[in-house]
Amino acid sequence: MRLSSYVRKLSMGAASIPLLAACTGGHWAEEAAERVAERPQPSSWTDLPVQTGARDVVHTDTDDRSYKVRITVKSLVRGSEEDMRGARVDEELKGTVPHYLTFEVTNTGPEKIPAAYMVYSKLSLNGTDWTHGEKISLSGGRPGGVDLPCADTAPKTLAPGDSYETCVAYALRKGVGVLSLTHSADGYFDEGGAVATWSVKGGLEEASAGLAEPGTGIRVRWEDIEDGVLEFPAALVSVRRGRPADLARLDLDLNENERRGVPYYVWVTYTNPGPKDLYADQAGQVRLVTESGRQIPGQTPFLHGTEEIPNCPTDWTTQLVPPGESVTECSVHLVTGDDKPFAVGFSEADRPGLAAWRAPTH
């Protein structure tokens, strides 16, 4: 199966998209119910079965100051392509479908939060192809924007104990389902920070459909410095769970959360179809995909000189693989929090996708 691997850092600004729409929808909070009744949901919209409820998280602002907040998800509604009709959109957003997330933010810490609207910047809507939805800002509609389907109503600041309810829109490609909503404390979703997750019922089942089984060969695309893009067979061998203590003595470039994470050792075999020798360093393209939607890159032995990473052999790092022969490479991926491995993907050269296998762990 080929999965899109287009990922944007959560700290990037949202695209500006004017929409002309006059309805809203979803199971909003009780105080918003009357507004919803007055403006009924279009028949083309769908309430998605997102896991609602509160998560206590840490919001880090652009000055690296941290604040304790509680995020309570209220609803997630899939809009329709018609919502985007007539909108001025970037080429990459054409053919996308808007998704409207309504949530509440409460300041649970002792300090006032400046730029309180920025709490949304650490949220990610994750597709069943493991892409992250593109945040889009909505403008247009009637004067004052009162008829927009989703508008950011966050205050400029948020005092201790105060709350606000707001809505943020995300764009996903047509036909892509929603796997989950996540909040990353450090804003870099794939780099091992603390992550809170709200799952969407049926998302994992949809994401797993068509994944290759371990041992099944998939042709992957890798860019060689001298010969350009090469295509050759690859097969997942195994995924094994380690212990945090395995890496404690090593001088790895890990953040605090990663050092408390669980290492998983991933082995993938590559076969050289020829006609030249193949340099063995494909492991850097391997991603461990988790149930929450993260694509976790691996640490590889050749990044650390002569250091030995337990349970991750280094003998392949200096190999040249002759035509017709194979090499098995290892990478170690650190999973933080309660997240669990779900798939192993290979990030392909000049193609927006992952070649992916199911990831049974041992």
C-alpha positions as a Markdown table, in Angstrom:
| # | Residue | x | y | z |
|---|---|---|---|---|
| 1 | Met | 0.0 | 0.0 | 0.0 |
| 2 | Arg | 1.2 | 3.5 | -0.7 |
| 3 | Leu | 0.6 | 6.1 | 2.0 |
| 4 | Ser | 1.1 | 9.8 | 1.6 |
| 5 | Ser | 4.0 | 11.1 | 3.7 |
| 6 | Tyr | 3.5 | 14.9 | 3.1 |
| 7 | Val | 4.0 | 16.4 | 6.5 |
| 8 | Arg | 4.1 | 20.0 | 7.5 |
| 9 | Lys | 5.5 | 21.3 | 10.9 |
| 10 | Leu | 2.7 | 22.4 | 13.1 |
| 11 | Ser | 4.3 | 25.7 | 13.7 |
| 12 | Met | 3.7 | 26.8 | 10.1 |
| 13 | Gly | 1.0 | 29.3 | 9.4 |
| 14 | Ala | -2.4 | 28.3 | 8.1 |
| 15 | Ala | -3.4 | 28.9 | 4.5 |
| 16 | Ser | -6.0 | 31.6 | 3.9 |
| 17 | Ile | -9.1 | 30.4 | 2.1 |
| 18 | Pro | -12.2 | 32.5 | 1.7 |
| 19 | Leu | -15.3 | 30.3 | 1.8 |
| 20 | Leu | -18.9 | 31.2 | 1.0 |
| 21 | Ala | -21.0 | 29.1 | 3.3 |
| 22 | Ala | -24.0 | 29.8 | 5.5 |
| 23 | Cys | -24.4 | 26.8 | 7.8 |
| 24 | Thr | -22.8 | 25.2 | 10.7 |
| 25 | Gly | -23.1 | 21.8 | 12.3 |
| 26 | Gly | -21.9 | 19.1 | 14.7 |
| 27 | His | -22.7 | 18.2 | 18.3 |
| 28 | Trp | -21.6 | 21.4 | 20.0 |
| 29 | Ala | -21.7 | 22.2 | 23.7 |
| 30 | Glu | -25.0 | 22.8 | 25.3 |
| 31 | Glu | -24.6 | 26.6 | 25.2 |
| 32 | Ala | -24.2 | 26.4 | 21.4 |
| 33 | Ala | -27.1 | 24.1 | 20.7 |
| 34 | Glu | -29.5 | 27.0 | 20.0 |
| 35 | Arg | -27.2 | 28.4 | 17.4 |
| 36 | Val | -26.9 | 25.0 | 15.7 |
| 37 | Ala | -30.7 | 24.6 | 15.6 |
| 38 | Glu | -31.1 | 28.0 | 13.9 |
| 39 | Arg | -28.6 | 27.1 | 11.2 |
| 40 | Pro | -29.2 | 23.4 | 10.4 |
| 41 | Gln | -26.3 | 21.3 | 9.1 |
| 42 | Pro | -26.2 | 20.7 | 5.3 |
| 43 | Ser | -27.1 | 17.2 | 4.2 |
| 44 | Ser | -23.7 | 16.9 | 2.5 |
| 45 | Trp | -22.0 | 17.2 | 5.9 |
| 46 | Thr | -21.1 | 14.2 | 8.2 |
| 47 | Asp | -20.6 | 14.1 | 11.9 |
| 48 | Leu | -17.5 | 12.0 | 12.5 |
| 49 | Pro | -17.4 | 9.7 | 15.6 |
| 50 | Val | -14.4 | 11.4 | 17.2 |
| 51 | Gln | -13.6 | 10.6 | 20.9 |
| 52 | Thr | -14.8 | 13.6 | 22.8 |
| 53 | Gly | -13.6 | 14.7 | 26.2 |
| 54 | Ala | -10.9 | 16.5 | 28.0 |
| 55 | Arg | -7.1 | 16.1 | 27.9 |
| 56 | Asp | -4.7 | 18.0 | 30.2 |
| 57 | Val | -1.8 | 19.1 | 28.0 |
| 58 | Val | 1.1 | 21.6 | 28.0 |
| 59 | His | 0.9 | 24.5 | 25.5 |
| 60 | Thr | 4.3 | 25.9 | 24.5 |
| 61 | Asp | 4.2 | 29.3 | 22.8 |
| 62 | Thr | 6.6 | 30.8 | 20.2 |
| 63 | Asp | 8.9 | 32.1 | 23.0 |
| 64 | Asp | 9.2 | 28.5 | 24.5 |
| 65 | Arg | 7.1 | 29.5 | 27.5 |
| 66 | Ser | 4.9 | 26.6 | 28.8 |
| 67 | Tyr | 1.3 | 26.8 | 30.1 |
| 68 | Lys | -1.0 | 24.2 | 31.4 |
| 69 | Val | -4.3 | 23.9 | 29.5 |
| 70 | Arg | -7.2 | 21.5 | 29.2 |
| 71 | Ile | -8.6 | 20.8 | 25.7 |
| 72 | Thr | -12.1 | 19.4 | 25.5 |
| 73 | Val | -13.1 | 18.1 | 22.0 |
| 74 | Lys | -16.8 | 18.8 | 21.3 |
| 75 | Ser | -17.3 | 17.7 | 17.6 |
| 76 | Leu | -15.7 | 16.9 | 14.3 |
| 77 | Val | -17.7 | 17.4 | 11.1 |
| 78 | Arg | -16.6 | 16.5 | 7.6 |
| 79 | Gly | -17.8 | 19.2 | 5.1 |
| 80 | Ser | -18.0 | 18.8 | 1.4 |
| 81 | Glu | -16.1 | 19.8 | -1.7 |
| 82 | Glu | -18.9 | 22.3 | -2.4 |
| 83 | Asp | -17.7 | 24.3 | 0.7 |
| 84 | Met | -14.5 | 25.0 | -1.3 |
| 85 | Arg | -16.3 | 26.0 | -4.5 |
| 86 | Gly | -15.3 | 29.5 | -5.6 |
| 87 | Ala | -12.6 | 29.7 | -2.9 |
| 88 | Arg | -9.1 | 30.9 | -3.9 |
| 89 | Val | -6.9 | 28.0 | -3.0 |
| 90 | Asp | -3.3 | 27.0 | -3.6 |
| 91 | Glu | -2.8 | 24.3 | -6.2 |
| 92 | Glu | -1.9 | 21.7 | -3.5 |
| 93 | Leu | -5.3 | 22.3 | -1.8 |
| 94 | Lys | -7.5 | 21.8 | -4.8 |
| 95 | Gly | -9.6 | 18.7 | -4.5 |
| 96 | Thr | -9.5 | 18.8 | -0.7 |
| 97 | Val | -12.5 | 18.5 | 1.7 |
| 98 | Pro | -12.8 | 20.7 | 4.8 |
| 99 | His | -13.2 | 19.2 | 8.3 |
| 100 | Tyr | -14.5 | 21.4 | 11.1 |
| 101 | Leu | -13.2 | 20.8 | 14.6 |
| 102 | Thr | -15.0 | 22.4 | 17.6 |
| 103 | Phe | -13.2 | 22.3 | 21.0 |
| 104 | Glu | -12.9 | 24.2 | 24.3 |
| 105 | Val | -9.7 | 25.5 | 25.9 |
| 106 | Thr | -9.3 | 26.1 | 29.6 |
| 107 | Asn | -6.4 | 27.7 | 31.3 |
| 108 | Thr | -5.6 | 25.3 | 34.2 |
| 109 | Gly | -2.3 | 27.0 | 35.2 |
| 110 | Pro | -1.5 | 30.0 | 37.4 |
| 111 | Glu | -0.5 | 32.4 | 34.7 |
| 112 | Lys | -2.4 | 34.4 | 32.0 |
| 113 | Ile | -1.8 | 32.9 | 28.5 |
| 114 | Pro | -0.9 | 35.5 | 25.8 |
| 115 | Ala | -2.0 | 34.9 | 22.2 |
| 116 | Ala | -4.4 | 32.2 | 23.5 |
| 117 | Tyr | -5.6 | 31.4 | 20.0 |
| 118 | Met | -2.2 | 29.8 | 19.3 |
| 119 | Val | -3.2 | 26.7 | 21.3 |
| 120 | Tyr | -4.7 | 25.4 | 18.1 |
| 121 | Ser | -1.2 | 25.4 | 16.5 |
| 122 | Lys | -0.2 | 22.3 | 18.4 |
| 123 | Leu | -3.2 | 20.3 | 17.2 |
| 124 | Ser | -3.1 | 18.0 | 14.3 |
| 125 | Leu | -5.9 | 16.2 | 12.4 |
| 126 | Asn | -4.4 | 13.0 | 11.0 |
| 127 | Gly | -5.7 | 11.2 | 7.9 |
| 128 | Thr | -6.0 | 7.5 | 7.5 |
| 129 | Asp | -3.2 | 7.7 | 5.0 |
| 130 | Trp | -1.1 | 9.3 | 7.8 |
| 131 | Thr | -1.0 | 12.7 | 6.3 |
| 132 | His | -1.7 | 15.7 | 8.6 |
| 133 | Gly | -4.6 | 17.9 | 7.6 |
| 134 | Glu | -3.7 | 21.3 | 6.4 |
| 135 | Lys | -5.1 | 24.0 | 8.7 |
| 136 | Ile | -7.1 | 26.6 | 6.7 |
| 137 | Ser | -8.4 | 29.9 | 7.9 |
| 138 | Leu | -11.9 | 30.9 | 6.8 |
| 139 | Ser | -12.9 | 34.4 | 5.6 |
| 140 | Gly | -15.7 | 35.8 | 3.6 |
| 141 | Gly | -19.4 | 35.1 | 3.9 |
| 142 | Arg | -21.7 | 37.8 | 5.1 |
| 143 | Pro | -20.4 | 41.0 | 6.8 |
| 144 | Gly | -18.8 | 40.2 | 10.1 |
| 145 | Gly | -18.3 | 36.5 | 9.2 |
| 146 | Val | -21.3 | 35.4 | 11.2 |
| 147 | Asp | -22.4 | 32.9 | 8.6 |
| 148 | Leu | -19.1 | 31.1 | 8.2 |
| 149 | Pro | -19.3 | 27.4 | 9.0 |
| 150 | Cys | -16.2 | 27.5 | 11.3 |
| 151 | Ala | -14.6 | 30.6 | 12.8 |
| 152 | Asp | -11.8 | 31.1 | 15.3 |
| 153 | Thr | -13.4 | 32.9 | 18.3 |
| 154 | Ala | -10.4 | 32.7 | 20.7 |
| 155 | Pro | -9.7 | 35.7 | 22.9 |
| 156 | Lys | -6.4 | 37.6 | 22.8 |
| 157 | Thr | -5.4 | 36.4 | 26.3 |
| 158 | Leu | -6.8 | 33.7 | 28.6 |
| 159 | Ala | -6.8 | 34.3 | 32.4 |
| 160 | Pro | -6.3 | 31.4 | 34.9 |
| 161 | Gly | -9.5 | 29.4 | 35.2 |
| 162 | Asp | -11.1 | 31.0 | 32.1 |
| 163 | Ser | -12.2 | 29.0 | 29.0 |
| 164 | Tyr | -13.2 | 29.7 | 25.4 |
| 165 | Glu | -14.8 | 27.6 | 22.7 |
| 166 | Thr | -13.7 | 27.8 | 19.1 |
| 167 | Cys | -13.6 | 26.0 | 15.8 |
| 168 | Val | -10.7 | 25.3 | 13.4 |
| 169 | Ala | -10.9 | 23.9 | 9.9 |
| 170 | Tyr | -8.6 | 21.4 | 8.3 |
| 171 | Ala | -8.3 | 20.2 | 4.7 |
| 172 | Leu | -7.8 | 16.6 | 3.8 |
| 173 | Arg | -7.6 | 15.0 | 0.3 |
| 174 | Lys | -10.9 | 13.7 | -1.1 |
| 175 | Gly | -11.5 | 10.1 | -0.1 |
| 176 | Val | -9.2 | 10.2 | 2.9 |
| 177 | Gly | -10.7 | 9.3 | 6.3 |
| 178 | Val | -9.7 | 10.6 | 9.7 |
| 179 | Leu | -7.6 | 8.5 | 12.0 |
| 180 | Ser | -7.2 | 10.8 | 15.0 |
| 181 | Leu | -6.8 | 14.2 | 16.5 |
| 182 | Thr | -3.6 | 14.8 | 18.4 |
| 183 | His | -2.0 | 17.6 | 20.5 |
| 184 | Ser | 1.8 | 17.7 | 20.6 |
| 185 | Ala | 3.3 | 19.6 | 23.5 |
| 186 | Asp | 6.4 | 20.7 | 21.6 |
| 187 | Gly | 4.6 | 21.3 | 18.3 |
| 188 | Tyr | 6.7 | 18.8 | 16.4 |
| 189 | Phe | 4.4 | 15.9 | 16.0 |
| 190 | Asp | 6.8 | 13.3 | 14.7 |
| 191 | Glu | 9.8 | 14.0 | 17.0 |
| 192 | Gly | 8.9 | 12.3 | 20.2 |
| 193 | Gly | 7.3 | 14.9 | 22.4 |
| 194 | Ala | 4.3 | 14.4 | 24.7 |
| 195 | Val | 1.2 | 13.6 | 22.6 |
| 196 | Ala | -2.5 | 13.6 | 23.6 |
| 197 | Thr | -4.8 | 11.7 | 21.3 |
| 198 | Trp | -8.5 | 11.7 | 20.5 |
| 199 | Ser | -9.2 | 8.7 | 18.2 |
| 200 | Val | -11.9 | 8.5 | 15.5 |
| 201 | Lys | -14.0 | 5.3 | 15.5 |
| 202 | Gly | -13.1 | 3.1 | 12.6 |
| 203 | Gly | -10.0 | 5.1 | 11.7 |
| 204 | Leu | -7.5 | 2.4 | 12.4 |
| 205 | Glu | -9.4 | -0.2 | 10.5 |
| 206 | Glu | -9.6 | 2.0 | 7.5 |
| 207 | Ala | -5.9 | 2.8 | 7.7 |
| 208 | Ser | -4.9 | -0.8 | 7.9 |
| 209 | Ala | -6.8 | -1.9 | 4.8 |
| 210 | Gly | -4.4 | -3.0 | 2.1 |
| 211 | Leu | -1.2 | -2.8 | 4.2 |
| 212 | Ala | 1.4 | -5.4 | 3.1 |
| 213 | Glu | 2.2 | -8.2 | 5.5 |
| 214 | Pro | 5.7 | -8.6 | 6.9 |
| 215 | Gly | 7.9 | -10.5 | 4.5 |
| 216 | Thr | 6.0 | -9.2 | 1.5 |
| 217 | Gly | 8.3 | -7.6 | -1.1 |
| 218 | Ile | 7.5 | -4.0 | -2.1 |
| 219 | Arg | 9.5 | -2.0 | -4.6 |
| 220 | Val | 10.8 | 1.2 | -3.0 |
| 221 | Arg | 12.4 | 4.3 | -4.5 |
| 222 | Trp | 15.7 | 5.6 | -3.0 |
| 223 | Glu | 18.0 | 8.4 | -4.2 |
| 224 | Asp | 21.6 | 7.5 | -4.7 |
| 225 | Ile | 24.1 | 10.4 | -4.6 |
| 226 | Glu | 25.8 | 9.2 | -7.9 |
| 227 | Asp | 23.1 | 7.3 | -9.8 |
| 228 | Gly | 19.9 | 9.2 | -8.9 |
| 229 | Val | 16.7 | 7.5 | -8.0 |
| 230 | Leu | 16.9 | 3.7 | -7.9 |
| 231 | Glu | 14.0 | 1.2 | -7.5 |
| 232 | Phe | 14.5 | -2.1 | -5.8 |
| 233 | Pro | 12.6 | -4.7 | -3.7 |
| 234 | Ala | 12.3 | -4.3 | 0.1 |
| 235 | Ala | 10.6 | -6.5 | 2.8 |
| 236 | Leu | 9.9 | -5.9 | 6.4 |
| 237 | Val | 11.6 | -8.6 | 8.5 |
| 238 | Ser | 10.5 | -7.8 | 12.1 |
| 239 | Val | 9.7 | -5.1 | 14.7 |
| 240 | Arg | 11.0 | -5.8 | 18.2 |
| 241 | Arg | 10.3 | -3.9 | 21.4 |
| 242 | Gly | 13.2 | -2.9 | 23.6 |
| 243 | Arg | 13.6 | -1.2 | 26.9 |
| 244 | Pro | 14.4 | 2.4 | 27.8 |
| 245 | Ala | 17.5 | 1.2 | 29.6 |
| 246 | Asp | 18.9 | -0.1 | 26.3 |
| 247 | Leu | 19.9 | 3.4 | 25.2 |
| 248 | Ala | 20.7 | 5.0 | 28.6 |
| 249 | Arg | 24.4 | 4.8 | 28.3 |
| 250 | Leu | 24.6 | 6.0 | 24.6 |
| 251 | Asp | 25.2 | 9.6 | 23.6 |
| 252 | Leu | 22.2 | 9.9 | 21.3 |
| 253 | Asp | 20.5 | 13.2 | 20.3 |
| 254 | Leu | 17.3 | 12.6 | 22.3 |
| 255 | Asn | 14.9 | 15.0 | 24.0 |
| 256 | Glu | 13.6 | 14.4 | 27.5 |
| 257 | Asn | 10.5 | 12.6 | 26.4 |
| 258 | Glu | 12.4 | 10.4 | 24.0 |
| 259 | Arg | 14.8 | 9.3 | 26.7 |
| 260 | Arg | 11.7 | 8.0 | 28.6 |
| 261 | Gly | 10.4 | 6.4 | 25.4 |
| 262 | Val | 10.3 | 2.8 | 24.4 |
| 263 | Pro | 12.8 | 1.8 | 21.6 |
| 264 | Tyr | 11.6 | -0.4 | 18.8 |
| 265 | Tyr | 14.1 | -2.2 | 16.5 |
| 266 | Val | 13.0 | -2.4 | 12.9 |
| 267 | Trp | 14.7 | -4.7 | 10.4 |
| 268 | Val | 14.1 | -4.3 | 6.6 |
| 269 | Thr | 15.8 | -6.4 | 3.9 |
| 270 | Tyr | 16.7 | -4.8 | 0.5 |
| 271 | Thr | 17.7 | -6.7 | -2.6 |
| 272 | Asn | 20.0 | -5.2 | -5.3 |
| 273 | Pro | 18.6 | -5.8 | -8.8 |
| 274 | Gly | 21.8 | -4.5 | -10.4 |
| 275 | Pro | 23.5 | -3.7 | -12.5 |
| 276 | Lys | 25.9 | -1.9 | -10.1 |
| 277 | Asp | 26.8 | -2.5 | -6.4 |
| 278 | Leu | 24.2 | -1.0 | -4.0 |
| 279 | Tyr | 25.5 | 1.1 | -1.1 |
| 280 | Ala | 23.7 | 0.0 | 2.1 |
| 281 | Asp | 22.2 | 3.1 | 3.8 |
| 282 | Gln | 18.5 | 2.9 | 3.1 |
| 283 | Ala | 17.5 | 2.7 | 6.8 |
| 284 | Gly | 17.3 | 6.4 | 7.2 |
| 285 | Gln | 14.1 | 6.4 | 5.1 |
| 286 | Val | 12.3 | 4.0 | 7.4 |
| 287 | Arg | 9.4 | 5.4 | 9.5 |
| 288 | Leu | 7.6 | 3.6 | 12.4 |
| 289 | Val | 4.0 | 4.7 | 12.0 |
| 290 | Thr | 2.0 | 4.7 | 15.3 |
| 291 | Glu | -1.7 | 4.3 | 16.1 |
| 292 | Ser | -2.0 | 8.0 | 16.8 |
| 293 | Gly | -0.7 | 8.9 | 13.4 |
| 294 | Arg | 3.0 | 9.7 | 14.0 |
| 295 | Gln | 5.7 | 8.8 | 11.5 |
| 296 | Ile | 8.7 | 8.3 | 13.8 |
| 297 | Pro | 12.1 | 8.4 | 12.0 |
| 298 | Gly | 14.8 | 6.1 | 13.2 |
| 299 | Gln | 18.2 | 6.4 | 14.8 |
| 300 | Thr | 20.7 | 4.4 | 12.7 |
| 301 | Pro | 24.1 | 3.0 | 13.8 |
| 302 | Phe | 26.1 | 4.9 | 11.2 |
| 303 | Leu | 25.0 | 8.2 | 12.7 |
| 304 | His | 26.9 | 7.4 | 15.9 |
| 305 | Gly | 30.3 | 6.3 | 14.6 |
| 306 | Thr | 31.5 | 3.2 | 16.5 |
| 307 | Glu | 28.8 | 3.3 | 19.1 |
| 308 | Glu | 26.9 | 0.0 | 19.5 |
| 309 | Ile | 23.1 | 0.3 | 19.8 |
| 310 | Pro | 21.9 | -2.8 | 21.6 |
| 311 | Asn | 19.8 | -5.2 | 19.5 |
| 312 | Cys | 20.5 | -3.1 | 16.4 |
| 313 | Pro | 23.5 | -4.6 | 14.4 |
| 314 | Thr | 26.0 | -2.3 | 12.7 |
| 315 | Asp | 27.8 | -4.7 | 10.4 |
| 316 | Trp | 25.7 | -3.6 | 7.4 |
| 317 | Thr | 26.8 | 0.1 | 7.5 |
| 318 | Thr | 30.0 | -0.3 | 5.4 |
| 319 | Gln | 28.6 | -2.8 | 2.9 |
| 320 | Leu | 28.4 | -2.6 | -0.8 |
| 321 | Val | 25.7 | -5.1 | -1.9 |
| 322 | Pro | 26.5 | -6.9 | -5.3 |
| 323 | Pro | 23.8 | -7.3 | -7.9 |
| 324 | Gly | 21.4 | -10.1 | -6.9 |
| 325 | Glu | 22.3 | -10.1 | -3.3 |
| 326 | Ser | 20.5 | -8.7 | -0.2 |
| 327 | Val | 21.3 | -6.7 | 2.9 |
| 328 | Thr | 19.2 | -6.4 | 6.2 |
| 329 | Glu | 19.4 | -3.0 | 7.8 |
| 330 | Cys | 18.3 | -1.9 | 11.3 |
| 331 | Ser | 17.0 | 1.3 | 12.7 |
| 332 | Val | 15.8 | 2.1 | 16.2 |
| 333 | His | 12.6 | 4.2 | 16.7 |
| 334 | Leu | 11.6 | 5.8 | 20.1 |
| 335 | Val | 7.8 | 5.7 | 20.9 |
| 336 | Thr | 6.7 | 8.0 | 23.7 |
| 337 | Gly | 3.6 | 8.1 | 25.9 |
| 338 | Asp | 1.0 | 5.4 | 25.4 |
| 339 | Asp | 1.3 | 5.3 | 21.6 |
| 340 | Lys | 1.8 | 2.0 | 19.9 |
| 341 | Pro | 3.4 | 0.9 | 16.6 |
| 342 | Phe | 1.0 | 0.1 | 13.8 |
| 343 | Ala | 2.9 | 0.1 | 10.5 |
| 344 | Val | 6.4 | 0.4 | 9.1 |
| 345 | Gly | 6.8 | 2.7 | 6.1 |
| 346 | Phe | 9.6 | 3.6 | 3.6 |
| 347 | Ser | 9.7 | 7.3 | 2.7 |
| 348 | Glu | 10.2 | 7.2 | -1.1 |
| 349 | Ala | 12.3 | 9.5 | -3.3 |
| 350 | Asp | 10.5 | 11.9 | -5.7 |
| 351 | Arg | 7.2 | 10.5 | -4.7 |
| 352 | Pro | 4.8 | 11.7 | -2.0 |
| 353 | Gly | 4.2 | 8.4 | -0.4 |
| 354 | Leu | 5.2 | 5.6 | 2.0 |
| 355 | Ala | 5.5 | 2.0 | 0.9 |
| 356 | Ala | 4.1 | 0.3 | 4.1 |
| 357 | Trp | 3.8 | -3.0 | 5.9 |
| 358 | Arg | 1.8 | -4.0 | 8.9 |
| 359 | Ala | 3.9 | -3.9 | 12.1 |
| 360 | Pro | 3.5 | -6.9 | 14.4 |
| 361 | Thr | 5.7 | -6.4 | 17.4 |
| 362 | His | 7.6 | -9.0 | 19.5 |
